[in-house]
Coordinates of C-alpha atoms in Angstrom, one line a residue:
X1 CA 95.6 99.3 115.1
X2 CA 93.5 96.2 114.5
X3 CA 90.6 98.3 113.3
X4 CA 92.9 100.3 111.0
X5 CA 94.3 97.1 109.6
X6 CA 90.8 95.7 109.0
X7 CA 89.6 98.9 107.3
X8 CA 92.7 98.9 105.1
X9 CA 92.2 95.3 104.1
X10 CA 88.5 95.8 103.4
X11 CA 89.1 98.8 101.2
X12 CA 91.8 97.0 99.3
X13 CA 89.7 93.9 98.8
X14 CA 86.7 96.1 97.7
X15 CA 88.9 97.7 95.0
X16 CA 90.2 94.3 93.9
X17 CA 86.7 92.9 93.7
X18 CA 85.5 96.0 91.7
X19 CA 88.2 95.3 89.1
X20 CA 87.6 91.5 89.2
X21 CA 83.8 91.4 88.7
X22 CA 81.8 93.1 86.0
X23 CA 78.9 93.7 88.4
X24 CA 78.4 93.2 92.1
X25 CA 74.8 93.5 93.1
X26 CA 73.9 93.8 96.7
X27 CA 70.3 93.6 97.9
X28 CA 69.3 93.9 101.6
X29 CA 65.7 93.1 102.6
X30 CA 66.3 95.3 105.6
X31 CA 69.1 97.1 107.3
X32 CA 71.7 94.9 108.9
X33 CA 71.9 95.7 112.6
X34 CA 75.0 97.6 113.6
X35 CA 74.8 97.4 117.4
X36 CA 73.5 93.8 117.8
X37 CA 75.2 90.4 117.7
X38 CA 74.6 88.8 114.3
X39 CA 75.5 85.6 112.7
X40 CA 75.6 85.5 108.8
X41 CA 74.6 82.2 107.3
X42 CA 75.2 81.8 103.6
X43 CA 75.2 79.2 100.8
X44 CA 78.7 78.3 99.7
X45 CA 79.6 77.9 96.0
X46 CA 83.0 79.5 95.5
X47 CA 85.6 78.8 98.3
X48 CA 87.2 81.8 99.9
X49 CA 85.8 84.3 97.4
X50 CA 82.4 83.8 99.1
X51 CA 83.8 85.0 102.4
X52 CA 85.5 88.0 100.8
X53 CA 82.2 89.1 99.1
X54 CA 80.4 89.0 102.5
X55 CA 83.2 90.8 104.2
X56 CA 83.1 93.7 101.8
X57 CA 79.4 94.1 101.4
X58 CA 77.8 93.2 104.8
X59 CA 78.8 96.4 106.5
X60 CA 80.1 94.4 109.6
X61 CA 83.6 93.2 110.5
X62 CA 82.8 89.5 110.9
X63 CA 84.7 86.6 112.3
X64 CA 84.7 83.9 109.6
X65 CA 84.8 80.2 110.4
X66 CA 87.1 78.7 107.7
X67 CA 88.2 75.1 107.0
X68 CA 91.3 74.4 109.1
X69 CA 93.3 72.9 106.2
X70 CA 94.1 76.4 104.9
X71 CA 95.8 77.4 108.2
X72 CA 98.6 74.8 107.9
X73 CA 101.4 77.2 106.9
X74 CA 102.4 79.5 109.8
X75 CA 102.6 82.6 107.7
X76 CA 99.2 82.0 106.1
X77 CA 97.7 81.2 109.5
X78 CA 99.0 84.4 111.0
X79 CA 97.6 86.4 108.1
X80 CA 94.2 84.7 108.2
X81 CA 93.9 85.3 111.9
X82 CA 94.7 88.9 111.5
X83 CA 91.6 89.4 109.3
X84 CA 89.3 87.6 111.7
X85 CA 89.3 84.1 110.2
X86 CA 89.1 81.2 112.6
X87 CA 89.8 77.5 111.8
X88 CA 87.1 74.9 112.0
X89 CA 88.2 71.3 112.3
X90 CA 86.4 68.4 110.6
X91 CA 86.7 64.7 110.9
X92 CA 88.8 64.6 107.7
X93 CA 91.4 66.8 109.6
X94 CA 91.7 64.0 112.2
X95 CA 89.7 62.9 115.2
X96 CA 92.3 64.4 117.5
X97 CA 91.6 67.9 116.1
X98 CA 87.9 68.0 116.7
X99 CA 88.2 69.0 120.3
X100 CA 89.9 72.2 119.1
X101 CA 86.5 73.4 117.9
X102 CA 85.5 73.9 121.5
X103 CA 87.8 76.9 121.8
X104 CA 86.7 78.2 118.4
X105 CA 83.0 78.0 119.3
X106 CA 83.8 79.6 122.7
X107 CA 85.6 82.4 120.9
X108 CA 82.5 83.0 118.7
X109 CA 80.3 83.1 121.8
X110 CA 82.5 85.8 123.4
X111 CA 82.5 87.9 120.2
X112 CA 78.7 87.7 120.0
X113 CA 78.4 88.6 123.6
X114 CA 80.1 91.9 122.7
X115 CA 77.6 92.6 119.8
X116 CA 80.1 91.2 117.3
X117 CA 79.4 89.4 114.0
X118 CA 80.2 85.8 113.0
X119 CA 79.9 84.5 109.5
X120 CA 79.9 80.9 108.4
X121 CA 78.7 78.5 105.7
X122 CA 76.3 76.0 107.3
X123 CA 76.4 73.6 104.3
X124 CA 79.8 72.6 105.7
X125 CA 81.5 72.5 102.3
X126 CA 81.5 74.3 98.9
X127 CA 80.1 73.2 95.6
X128 CA 79.6 75.1 92.4
X129 CA 76.2 73.6 91.8
X130 CA 73.2 75.9 92.2
X131 CA 71.7 73.8 95.0
X132 CA 71.4 74.6 98.7
X133 CA 72.7 71.5 100.4
X134 CA 71.5 70.2 103.8
X135 CA 72.9 72.3 106.7
X136 CA 75.2 71.0 109.4
X137 CA 74.7 71.4 113.1
X138 CA 77.7 73.7 113.7
X139 CA 75.9 77.0 113.6
X140 CA 73.1 75.7 115.9
X141 CA 75.8 74.7 118.5
X142 CA 77.1 78.3 118.4
X143 CA 73.6 79.7 118.8
X144 CA 72.8 77.3 121.7
X145 CA 76.0 77.9 123.5
X146 CA 75.7 81.7 123.1
X147 CA 72.1 81.8 124.4
X148 CA 72.8 79.4 127.2
X149 CA 75.8 81.5 128.4
X150 CA 74.1 84.8 127.9
X151 CA 70.3 84.5 127.9
X152 CA 69.7 88.2 127.5
X153 CA 71.6 88.5 124.2
X154 CA 69.6 89.6 121.2
X155 CA 71.3 87.3 118.7
X156 CA 70.1 87.8 115.1
X157 CA 70.5 85.3 112.2
X158 CA 70.9 86.9 108.8
X159 CA 70.5 84.4 105.9
X160 CA 72.6 85.3 102.8
X161 CA 72.2 84.1 99.2
X162 CA 75.3 84.4 96.9
X163 CA 74.5 84.1 93.2
X164 CA 77.1 84.0 90.4
X165 CA 76.2 84.4 86.8
X166 CA 78.9 82.0 85.8
X167 CA 81.0 81.2 88.9
X168 CA 84.5 80.7 87.6
X169 CA 85.1 83.2 84.8
X170 CA 87.1 86.4 85.0
X171 CA 84.8 89.4 84.6
X172 CA 81.8 87.4 86.0
X173 CA 78.9 89.1 87.8
X174 CA 77.6 88.3 91.3
X175 CA 74.6 89.2 93.4
X176 CA 74.4 89.0 97.2
X177 CA 71.0 88.9 98.9
X178 CA 70.8 89.6 102.6
X179 CA 67.6 88.4 104.2
X180 CA 65.6 89.9 107.0
X181 CA 67.2 89.3 110.4
X182 CA 65.7 86.3 112.3
X183 CA 65.7 86.5 116.1
X184 CA 67.1 83.3 117.5
X185 CA 64.9 83.7 120.6
X186 CA 61.8 83.3 118.5
X187 CA 63.0 79.7 117.9
X188 CA 65.1 78.7 120.8
X189 CA 63.9 78.5 124.4
X190 CA 64.2 74.9 125.5
X191 CA 67.5 74.0 123.8
X192 CA 65.9 70.8 122.4
X193 CA 66.6 68.7 119.4
X194 CA 63.4 69.9 117.9
X195 CA 64.7 73.5 118.0
X196 CA 67.9 72.4 116.3
X197 CA 65.8 71.0 113.5
X198 CA 63.7 74.2 113.4
X199 CA 66.8 76.4 113.2
X200 CA 68.2 74.4 110.3
X201 CA 64.9 74.3 108.4
X202 CA 64.2 78.0 108.9
X203 CA 67.7 79.0 107.7
X204 CA 67.7 76.5 104.8
X205 CA 64.3 77.6 103.6
X206 CA 65.3 81.3 103.6
X207 CA 68.7 80.7 101.8
X208 CA 66.7 78.8 99.2
X209 CA 64.7 81.9 98.6
X210 CA 67.8 84.1 98.3
X211 CA 69.6 82.0 95.7
X212 CA 68.8 79.7 92.9
X213 CA 67.9 76.2 94.2
X214 CA 67.7 73.2 92.0
X215 CA 66.9 69.8 93.5
X216 CA 69.6 67.1 93.1
X217 CA 67.3 64.6 91.4
X218 CA 66.5 66.9 88.5
X219 CA 69.7 69.0 88.5
X220 CA 71.2 68.2 85.1
X221 CA 67.9 68.5 83.2
X222 CA 66.9 71.7 84.9
X223 CA 70.2 73.5 84.5
X224 CA 70.2 72.7 80.8
X225 CA 66.8 74.2 80.4
X226 CA 67.8 77.3 82.4
X227 CA 70.9 77.8 80.3
X228 CA 68.8 77.4 77.1
X229 CA 66.4 80.1 78.4
X230 CA 69.3 82.4 79.2
X231 CA 67.9 83.2 82.6
X232 CA 69.5 85.9 84.8
X233 CA 71.0 84.1 87.8
X234 CA 71.5 87.5 89.5
X235 CA 67.7 87.4 90.1
X236 CA 67.2 84.2 92.0
X237 CA 63.6 84.7 92.9
X238 CA 62.7 85.0 89.2
X239 CA 64.8 81.9 88.4
X240 CA 63.1 79.9 91.2
X241 CA 59.7 81.0 90.0
X242 CA 60.7 79.8 86.5
X243 CA 61.6 76.4 87.9
X244 CA 58.5 76.1 90.1
X245 CA 56.2 77.0 87.1
X246 CA 57.7 74.1 85.1
X247 CA 59.5 76.7 82.9
X248 CA 56.3 78.5 81.9
X249 CA 57.0 81.8 83.8
X250 CA 60.5 82.5 82.8
X251 CA 62.4 85.7 81.9
X252 CA 65.4 85.7 79.7
X253 CA 68.3 88.1 79.6
X254 CA 68.9 90.1 76.3
X255 CA 71.2 88.1 74.1
X256 CA 74.4 90.0 73.4
X257 CA 76.6 89.4 70.4
X258 CA 80.4 89.2 70.5
X259 CA 81.8 92.3 72.2
X260 CA 84.8 92.9 69.9
X261 CA 85.8 96.0 71.9
X262 CA 85.9 94.0 75.1
X263 CA 87.9 91.2 73.4
X264 CA 90.4 93.9 72.2
X265 CA 91.0 95.3 75.6
X266 CA 91.2 91.9 77.1
X267 CA 94.0 90.9 74.7
X268 CA 95.8 94.2 75.4
X269 CA 95.5 93.6 79.2
X270 CA 97.0 90.1 78.8
X271 CA 100.0 91.5 76.9
X272 CA 100.6 94.1 79.7
X273 CA 100.2 91.4 82.4
X274 CA 102.1 88.7 80.5
X275 CA 104.2 87.4 83.4
X276 CA 101.3 87.1 85.9
X277 CA 99.2 85.6 83.1
X278 CA 101.8 83.0 82.3
X279 CA 102.2 82.1 86.0
X280 CA 98.4 81.8 86.3
X281 CA 97.7 79.9 83.1
X282 CA 100.6 77.4 83.1
X283 CA 101.7 77.1 86.7
X284 CA 98.8 77.7 89.1
X285 CA 95.6 76.9 87.2
X286 CA 96.7 73.3 86.1
X287 CA 97.3 72.5 89.8
X288 CA 93.7 73.4 90.9
X289 CA 91.8 70.2 91.5
X290 CA 88.5 71.7 92.5
X291 CA 86.7 74.1 90.2
X292 CA 85.4 76.0 93.2
X293 CA 88.9 77.3 93.9
X294 CA 89.5 78.8 90.4
X295 CA 88.0 82.2 91.2
X296 CA 89.8 82.3 94.6
X297 CA 93.2 81.6 93.2
X298 CA 92.7 83.9 90.2
X299 CA 91.6 86.7 92.4
X300 CA 94.6 86.1 94.7
X301 CA 96.9 86.6 91.7
X302 CA 94.9 89.7 90.7
X303 CA 95.5 91.5 94.1
X304 CA 99.0 90.4 94.7
X305 CA 101.2 89.6 91.7
X306 CA 99.4 91.9 89.3
X307 CA 99.8 95.2 91.2
X308 CA 103.5 94.3 91.9
X309 CA 104.0 93.6 88.2
X310 CA 102.3 96.9 87.1
X311 CA 104.4 98.8 89.7
X312 CA 107.6 97.2 88.4
X313 CA 106.8 98.0 84.8
X314 CA 105.9 101.6 85.8
X315 CA 109.2 102.0 87.6
X316 CA 111.0 100.9 84.4
X317 CA 109.3 103.7 82.5
X318 CA 110.1 106.2 85.3
X319 CA 113.8 105.4 85.4
X320 CA 114.2 105.3 81.6
X321 CA 111.7 107.9 80.3
X322 CA 110.6 110.0 83.3
X323 CA 107.9 110.2 86.0
X324 CA 105.1 111.4 83.5
X325 CA 105.6 108.3 81.3
X326 CA 105.6 106.0 84.4
X327 CA 102.4 107.5 85.8
X328 CA 100.7 107.4 82.3
X329 CA 101.5 103.7 81.9
X330 CA 100.3 102.9 85.5
X331 CA 97.0 104.7 84.9
X332 CA 96.5 103.3 81.4
X333 CA 96.9 99.7 82.5
X334 CA 94.3 100.1 85.2
X335 CA 91.9 101.7 82.7
X336 CA 92.5 98.8 80.3
X337 CA 91.7 96.4 83.1
X338 CA 88.5 98.3 83.9
X339 CA 87.3 98.3 80.3
X340 CA 88.1 94.6 79.8
X341 CA 86.0 93.7 82.8
X342 CA 83.1 96.2 82.7
X343 CA 82.3 96.3 79.0

């Protein structure tokens, strides 16, 4: 039943993301192992939406380590646990909660022992900036504890680079780059501090290759130049080469004019989804304090309230005009949504 539930959720999320993003590009440098224990290590720009993208594109059912603050409400906690999300406690959650991580890390070790998959964001927090921040020690602890308890396990690290064209807009595009698996045994043997440093440096270097990385001290100046050049952030290696060449080796995207047809379908879509749109625009969005949560909350509305509203309107057509009219309305709204995103 658990596998059936996970398959159902993944299919539903995949459909939702297909309608939410104009383009989802997935690049895998090599096949992701199916029968080995793996730990996905990704940059973190966009709150929960980052985890959903990995969950629907990696090909593995992973256990995701998620900030404990989102587990506060019992119903939400139960739902998150049902889709393999585990709470990770930080100092800001209170010193008394830190010890709870022992159980969470032990759970990860046991899942990896059974050739399972764990996914986490080693930067420790999210930020919309196109910068790979220093990595925390959390993932190294999981690796050390797993190899210490089960020395024969073939634990593979898979670096992931998530790249958004914009980051917060509806109908945005995103590219996920999965790097070649890295054997933890090639780095860890003595469980020393030097190996902790080596793990962090290896993973950070690889993530920097898989996503656009701009140094903090030149961030504002660099991002302005990249925007002016109209670079394609879905191709991070080209963007990084542009930066490294001091903007001499840069490729620009074709400049597109105003898409009047897209604007037309977007306005029609808003009219058909007027209640969800009003709730989003005037009730939920003003309460979002961190820009990194905009895509997550908008997507949540898109896969919960929007389908309910469309079904409700379709039933009104069915009861008043007949089944054919209801089905026609239902299909038409989804076609309008598709055109407003994909054009």
